[in-house]
GROMACS .gro file of C-alpha atoms in nm:
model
  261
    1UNK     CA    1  11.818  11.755  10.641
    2UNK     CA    2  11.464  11.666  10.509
    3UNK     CA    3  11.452  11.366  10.286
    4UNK     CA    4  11.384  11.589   9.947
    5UNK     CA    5  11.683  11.735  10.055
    6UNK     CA    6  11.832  11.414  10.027
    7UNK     CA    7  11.707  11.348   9.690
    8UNK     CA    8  11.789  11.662   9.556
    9UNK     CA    9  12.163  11.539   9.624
   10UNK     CA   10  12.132  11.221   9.492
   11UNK     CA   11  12.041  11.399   9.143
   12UNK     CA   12  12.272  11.612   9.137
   13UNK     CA   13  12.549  11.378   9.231
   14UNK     CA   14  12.394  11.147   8.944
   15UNK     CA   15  12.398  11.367   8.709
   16UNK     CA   16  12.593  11.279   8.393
   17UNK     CA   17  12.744  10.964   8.555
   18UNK     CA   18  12.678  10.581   8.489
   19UNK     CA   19  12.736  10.323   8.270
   20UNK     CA   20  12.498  10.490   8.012
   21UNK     CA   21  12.383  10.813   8.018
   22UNK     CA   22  12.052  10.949   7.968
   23UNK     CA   23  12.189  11.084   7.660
   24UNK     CA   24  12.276  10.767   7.501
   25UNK     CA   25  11.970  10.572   7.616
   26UNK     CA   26  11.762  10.825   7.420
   27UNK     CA   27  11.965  10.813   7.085
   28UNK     CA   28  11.966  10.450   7.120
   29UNK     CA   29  11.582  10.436   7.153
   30UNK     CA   30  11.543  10.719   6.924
   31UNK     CA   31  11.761  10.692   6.671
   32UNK     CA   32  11.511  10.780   6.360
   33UNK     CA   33  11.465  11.118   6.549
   34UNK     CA   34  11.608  11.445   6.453
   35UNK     CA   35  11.875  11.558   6.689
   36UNK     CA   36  11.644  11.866   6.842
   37UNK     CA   37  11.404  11.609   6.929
   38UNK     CA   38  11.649  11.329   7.056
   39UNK     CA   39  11.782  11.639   7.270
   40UNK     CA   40  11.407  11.764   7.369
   41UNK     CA   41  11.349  11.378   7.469
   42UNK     CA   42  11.696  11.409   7.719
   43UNK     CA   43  11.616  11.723   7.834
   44UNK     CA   44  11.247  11.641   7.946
   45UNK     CA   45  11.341  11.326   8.083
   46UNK     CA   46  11.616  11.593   8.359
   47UNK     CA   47  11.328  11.803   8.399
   48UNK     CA   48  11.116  11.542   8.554
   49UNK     CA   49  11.380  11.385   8.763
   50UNK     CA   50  11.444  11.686   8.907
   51UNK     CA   51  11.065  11.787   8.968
   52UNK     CA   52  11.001  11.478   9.236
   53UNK     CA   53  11.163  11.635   9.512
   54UNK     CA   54  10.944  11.995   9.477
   55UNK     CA   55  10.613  11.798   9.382
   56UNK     CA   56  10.648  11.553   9.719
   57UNK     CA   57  10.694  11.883   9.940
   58UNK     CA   58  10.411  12.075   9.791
   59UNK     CA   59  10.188  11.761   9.809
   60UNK     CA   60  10.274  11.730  10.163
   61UNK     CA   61  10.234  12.079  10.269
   62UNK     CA   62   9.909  12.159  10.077
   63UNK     CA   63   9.775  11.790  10.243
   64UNK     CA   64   9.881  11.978  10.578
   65UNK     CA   65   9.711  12.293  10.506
   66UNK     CA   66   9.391  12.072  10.411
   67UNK     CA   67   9.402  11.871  10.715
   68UNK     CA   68   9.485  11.578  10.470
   69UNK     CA   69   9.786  11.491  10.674
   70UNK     CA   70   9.744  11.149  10.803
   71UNK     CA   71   9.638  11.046  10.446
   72UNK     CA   72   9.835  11.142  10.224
   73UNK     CA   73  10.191  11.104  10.437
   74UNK     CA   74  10.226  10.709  10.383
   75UNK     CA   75  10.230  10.756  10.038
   76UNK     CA   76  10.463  11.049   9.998
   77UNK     CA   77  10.715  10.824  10.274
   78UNK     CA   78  10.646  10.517  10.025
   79UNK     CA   79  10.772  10.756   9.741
   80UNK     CA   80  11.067  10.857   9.900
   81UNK     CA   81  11.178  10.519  10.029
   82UNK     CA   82  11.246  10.428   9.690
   83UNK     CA   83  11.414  10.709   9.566
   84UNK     CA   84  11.658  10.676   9.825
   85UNK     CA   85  11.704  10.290   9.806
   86UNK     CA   86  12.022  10.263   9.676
   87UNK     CA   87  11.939   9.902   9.545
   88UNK     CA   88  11.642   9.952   9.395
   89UNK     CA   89  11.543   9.837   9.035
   90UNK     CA   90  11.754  10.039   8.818
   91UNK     CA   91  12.034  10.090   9.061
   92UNK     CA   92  12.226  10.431   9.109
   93UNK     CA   93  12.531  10.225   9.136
   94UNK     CA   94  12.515  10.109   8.794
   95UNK     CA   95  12.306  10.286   8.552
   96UNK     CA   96  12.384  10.691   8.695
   97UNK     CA   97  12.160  10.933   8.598
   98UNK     CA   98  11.951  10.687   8.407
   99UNK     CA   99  11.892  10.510   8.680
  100UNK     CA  100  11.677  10.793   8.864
  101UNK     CA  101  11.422  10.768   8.607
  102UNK     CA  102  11.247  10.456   8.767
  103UNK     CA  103  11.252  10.682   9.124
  104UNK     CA  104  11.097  10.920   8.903
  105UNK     CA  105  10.836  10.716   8.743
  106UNK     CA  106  10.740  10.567   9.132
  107UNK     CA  107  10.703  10.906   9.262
  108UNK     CA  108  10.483  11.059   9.004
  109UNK     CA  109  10.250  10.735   9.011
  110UNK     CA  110  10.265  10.758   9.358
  111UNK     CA  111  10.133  11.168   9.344
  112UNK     CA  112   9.882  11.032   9.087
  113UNK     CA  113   9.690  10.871   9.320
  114UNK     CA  114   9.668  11.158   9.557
  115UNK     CA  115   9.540  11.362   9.254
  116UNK     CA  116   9.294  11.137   9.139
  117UNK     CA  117   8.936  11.319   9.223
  118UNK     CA  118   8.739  11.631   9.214
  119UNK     CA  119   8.958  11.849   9.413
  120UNK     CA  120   9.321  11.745   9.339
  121UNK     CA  121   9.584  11.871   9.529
  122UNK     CA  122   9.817  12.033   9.285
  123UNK     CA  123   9.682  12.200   8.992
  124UNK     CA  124   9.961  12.008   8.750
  125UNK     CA  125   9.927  11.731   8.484
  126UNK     CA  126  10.114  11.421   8.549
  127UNK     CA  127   9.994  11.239   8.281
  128UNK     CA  128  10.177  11.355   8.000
  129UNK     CA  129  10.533  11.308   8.235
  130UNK     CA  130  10.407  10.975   8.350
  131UNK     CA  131  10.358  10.844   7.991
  132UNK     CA  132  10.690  10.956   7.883
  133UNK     CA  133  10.852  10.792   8.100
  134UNK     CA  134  10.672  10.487   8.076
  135UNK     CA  135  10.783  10.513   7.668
  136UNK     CA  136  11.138  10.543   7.762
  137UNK     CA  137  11.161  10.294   8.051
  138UNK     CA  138  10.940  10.032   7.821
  139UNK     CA  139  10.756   9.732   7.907
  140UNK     CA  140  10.964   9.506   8.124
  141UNK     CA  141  11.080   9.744   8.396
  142UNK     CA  142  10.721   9.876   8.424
  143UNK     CA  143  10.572   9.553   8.617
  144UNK     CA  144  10.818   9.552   8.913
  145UNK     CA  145  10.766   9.964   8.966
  146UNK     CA  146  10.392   9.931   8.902
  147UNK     CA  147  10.431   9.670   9.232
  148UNK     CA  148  10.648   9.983   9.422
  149UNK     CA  149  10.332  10.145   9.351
  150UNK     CA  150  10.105   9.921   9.454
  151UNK     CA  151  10.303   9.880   9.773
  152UNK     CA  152  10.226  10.260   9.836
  153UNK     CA  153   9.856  10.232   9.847
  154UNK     CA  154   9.906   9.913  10.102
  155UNK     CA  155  10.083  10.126  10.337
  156UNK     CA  156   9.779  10.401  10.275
  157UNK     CA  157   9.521  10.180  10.382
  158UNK     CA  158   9.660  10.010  10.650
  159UNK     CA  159   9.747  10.357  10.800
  160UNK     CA  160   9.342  10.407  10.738
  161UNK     CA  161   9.258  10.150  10.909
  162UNK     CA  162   9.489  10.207  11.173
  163UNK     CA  163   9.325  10.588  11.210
  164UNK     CA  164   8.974  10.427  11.207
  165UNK     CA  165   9.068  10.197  11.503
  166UNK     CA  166   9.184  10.505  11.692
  167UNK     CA  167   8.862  10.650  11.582
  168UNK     CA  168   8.663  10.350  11.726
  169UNK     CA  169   8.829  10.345  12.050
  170UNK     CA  170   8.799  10.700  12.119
  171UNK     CA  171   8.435  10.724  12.059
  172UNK     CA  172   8.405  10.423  12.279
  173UNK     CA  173   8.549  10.659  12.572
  174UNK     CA  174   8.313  10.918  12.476
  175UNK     CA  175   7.996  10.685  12.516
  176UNK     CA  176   8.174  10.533  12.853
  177UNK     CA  177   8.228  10.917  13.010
  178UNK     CA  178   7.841  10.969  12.882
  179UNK     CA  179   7.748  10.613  13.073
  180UNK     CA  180   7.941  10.715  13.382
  181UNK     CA  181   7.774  11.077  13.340
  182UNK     CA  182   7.434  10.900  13.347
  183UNK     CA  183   7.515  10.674  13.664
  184UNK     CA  184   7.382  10.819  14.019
  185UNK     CA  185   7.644  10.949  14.217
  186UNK     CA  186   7.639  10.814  14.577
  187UNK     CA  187   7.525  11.029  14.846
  188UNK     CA  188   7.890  11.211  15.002
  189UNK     CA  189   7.934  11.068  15.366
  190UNK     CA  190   7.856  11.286  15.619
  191UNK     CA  191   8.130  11.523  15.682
  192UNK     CA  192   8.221  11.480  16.112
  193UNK     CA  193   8.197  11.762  16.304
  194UNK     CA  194   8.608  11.888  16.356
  195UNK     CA  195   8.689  11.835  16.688
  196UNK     CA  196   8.933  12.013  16.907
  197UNK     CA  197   9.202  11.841  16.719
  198UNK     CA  198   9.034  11.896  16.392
  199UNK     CA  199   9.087  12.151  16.105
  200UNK     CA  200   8.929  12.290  15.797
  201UNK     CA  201   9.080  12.103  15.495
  202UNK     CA  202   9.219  12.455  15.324
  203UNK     CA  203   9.204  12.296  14.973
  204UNK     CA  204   8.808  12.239  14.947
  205UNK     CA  205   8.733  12.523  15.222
  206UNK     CA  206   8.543  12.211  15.366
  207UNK     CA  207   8.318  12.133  15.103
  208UNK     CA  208   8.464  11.812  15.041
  209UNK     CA  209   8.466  11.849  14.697
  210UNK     CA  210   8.716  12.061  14.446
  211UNK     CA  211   8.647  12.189  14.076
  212UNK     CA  212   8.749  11.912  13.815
  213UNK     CA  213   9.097  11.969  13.659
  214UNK     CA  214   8.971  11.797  13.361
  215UNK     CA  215   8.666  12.012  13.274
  216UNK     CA  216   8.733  12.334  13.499
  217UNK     CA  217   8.374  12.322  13.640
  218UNK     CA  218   8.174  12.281  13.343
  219UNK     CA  219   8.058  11.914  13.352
  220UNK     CA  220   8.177  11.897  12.947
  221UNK     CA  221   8.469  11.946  12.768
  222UNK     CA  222   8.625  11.952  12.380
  223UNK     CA  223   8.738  11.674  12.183
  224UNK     CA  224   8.914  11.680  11.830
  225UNK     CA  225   8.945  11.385  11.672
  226UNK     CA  226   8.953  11.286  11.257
  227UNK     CA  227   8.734  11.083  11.057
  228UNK     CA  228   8.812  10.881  10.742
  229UNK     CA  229   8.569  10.714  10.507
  230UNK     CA  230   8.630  10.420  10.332
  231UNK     CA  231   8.705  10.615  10.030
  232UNK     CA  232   8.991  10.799  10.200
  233UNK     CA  233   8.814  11.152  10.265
  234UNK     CA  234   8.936  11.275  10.607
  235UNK     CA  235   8.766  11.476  10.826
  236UNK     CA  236   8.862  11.682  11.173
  237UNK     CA  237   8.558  11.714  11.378
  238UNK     CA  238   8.563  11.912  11.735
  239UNK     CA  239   8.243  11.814  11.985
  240UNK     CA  240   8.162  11.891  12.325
  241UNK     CA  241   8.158  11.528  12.566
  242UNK     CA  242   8.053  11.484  12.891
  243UNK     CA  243   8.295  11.460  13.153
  244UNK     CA  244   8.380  11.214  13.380
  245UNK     CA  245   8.340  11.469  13.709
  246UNK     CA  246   8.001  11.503  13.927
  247UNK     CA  247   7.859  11.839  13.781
  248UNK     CA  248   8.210  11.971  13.758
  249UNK     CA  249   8.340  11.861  14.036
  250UNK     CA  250   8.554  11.565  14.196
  251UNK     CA  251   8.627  11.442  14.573
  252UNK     CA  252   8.925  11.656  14.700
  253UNK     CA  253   9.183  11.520  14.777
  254UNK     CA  254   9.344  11.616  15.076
  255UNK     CA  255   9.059  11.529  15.318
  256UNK     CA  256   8.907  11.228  15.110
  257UNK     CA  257   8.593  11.415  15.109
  258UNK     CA  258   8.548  11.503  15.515
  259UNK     CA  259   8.637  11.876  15.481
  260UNK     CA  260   8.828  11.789  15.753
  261UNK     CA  261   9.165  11.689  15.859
   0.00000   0.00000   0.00000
């Protein structure tokens, strides 16, 4: 079971239970409102409770289709942590339903900051939910969930950072592999004639020497690796690096190089 999954059963399970309902939170808060648009407010504030779980799956399969991935994943994780922290700030336990709508407010600030740019990934205004919620939830709880948030973009950039470091160390590899191309290789000992008791190595037909396993005989070979800015924009880059062979080809290994044994 995926961890949406999960969600989606803690919402329904929630729904209509607690110590006070969405329902009465909303007349409480809205009292001065007609009763279409204390039951519009109660309505809207379902509606976006149970969005969360099919906004953090299309986020995280349009990030995959993108190759935005190993971006965007800490924050959806950070997202769902919290919705299924059962002692969070507005506990399930106590306040039911009601309860899920600081989950809810987490999760869309979380997607908001996957959105924010040129090319969002879903084509859907958050703003307007976001604010609503925000109105309902009011001041005091907003602090501690605006920290949940700020938690999420931690875990982004130290996942960053983390990619950049693999980054680092693989082009390192690349520029050793291109040193070690560079670097003379020594002159094969002479191979000794075989003697009576003496035969052919059958793996290198006694050449000494066998096609690379690495590279196949071509002296290069593909490597895929990601990049990521300092302003989060990932990319998936595919080059052709030397290889760490002679011209394609490596000391076999059953004679040691004699073409003998």
């Amino acid at each position: 079971m995926s961890r949406t999954d999960q969600i989606r059963q803690i919402i329904a399970a929630q729904q209509g239970h607690g110590q006070i309902s969405i329902e009465d939170f909303i007349r409480v808060r809205a009292r001065n409102n007609s009763d279409a648009e204390i039951q519009e407010s109660i309505d809207f504030c379902r509606e976006i409770i149970q969005a969360v779980p099919v906004i953090l799956d299309r986020v995280r399969e349009v990030a995959d289709e993108r190759g935005f991935a190993n971006w965007v994943e800490p924050l959806v994780a950070q997202a769902e942590d919290y919705f299924l922290d059962a002692d969070d700030q507005l506990p399930e336990s106590t306040f039911g339903e009601f309860g899920l709508l600081d989950d809810a407010y987490v999760a869309l600030k979380i997607v908001s900051l996957i959105q924010d740019g040129p090319d969002p990934l879903l084509q859907v205004d958050l703003a307007g939910p976001i604010d609503f919620v925000r109105q309902v939830l009011g001041d005091d709880a907003l602090g501690m969930l605006d920290a949940e948030v700020e938690k999420a973009q931690q875990r982004m950039h130290a996942h960053m950072k983390e990619l950049q470091e693999y980054q680092r160390r693989q082009a390192e590899a690349a520029r050793e592999r291109q040193r070690n191309q560079a670097t003379p290789q020594p002159a094969p000992s002479p191979r000794p004639s075989p003697g009576a008791d003496r035969q052919q190595c059958g793996a290198c037909s006694g050449s000494g020497r066998v096609t690379c396993s690495s590279c196949y005989g071509a002296g290069t070979h593909t490597q895929s690796y990601s990049r990521v800015d300092w302003e989060g924009n990932v990319e998936y880059v595919t080059e052709n690096v030397p290889c760490g062979c002679s011209g394609g080809y490596t000391v076999c290994g059953s004679c040691g190089g004699a073409g003998w044994r």
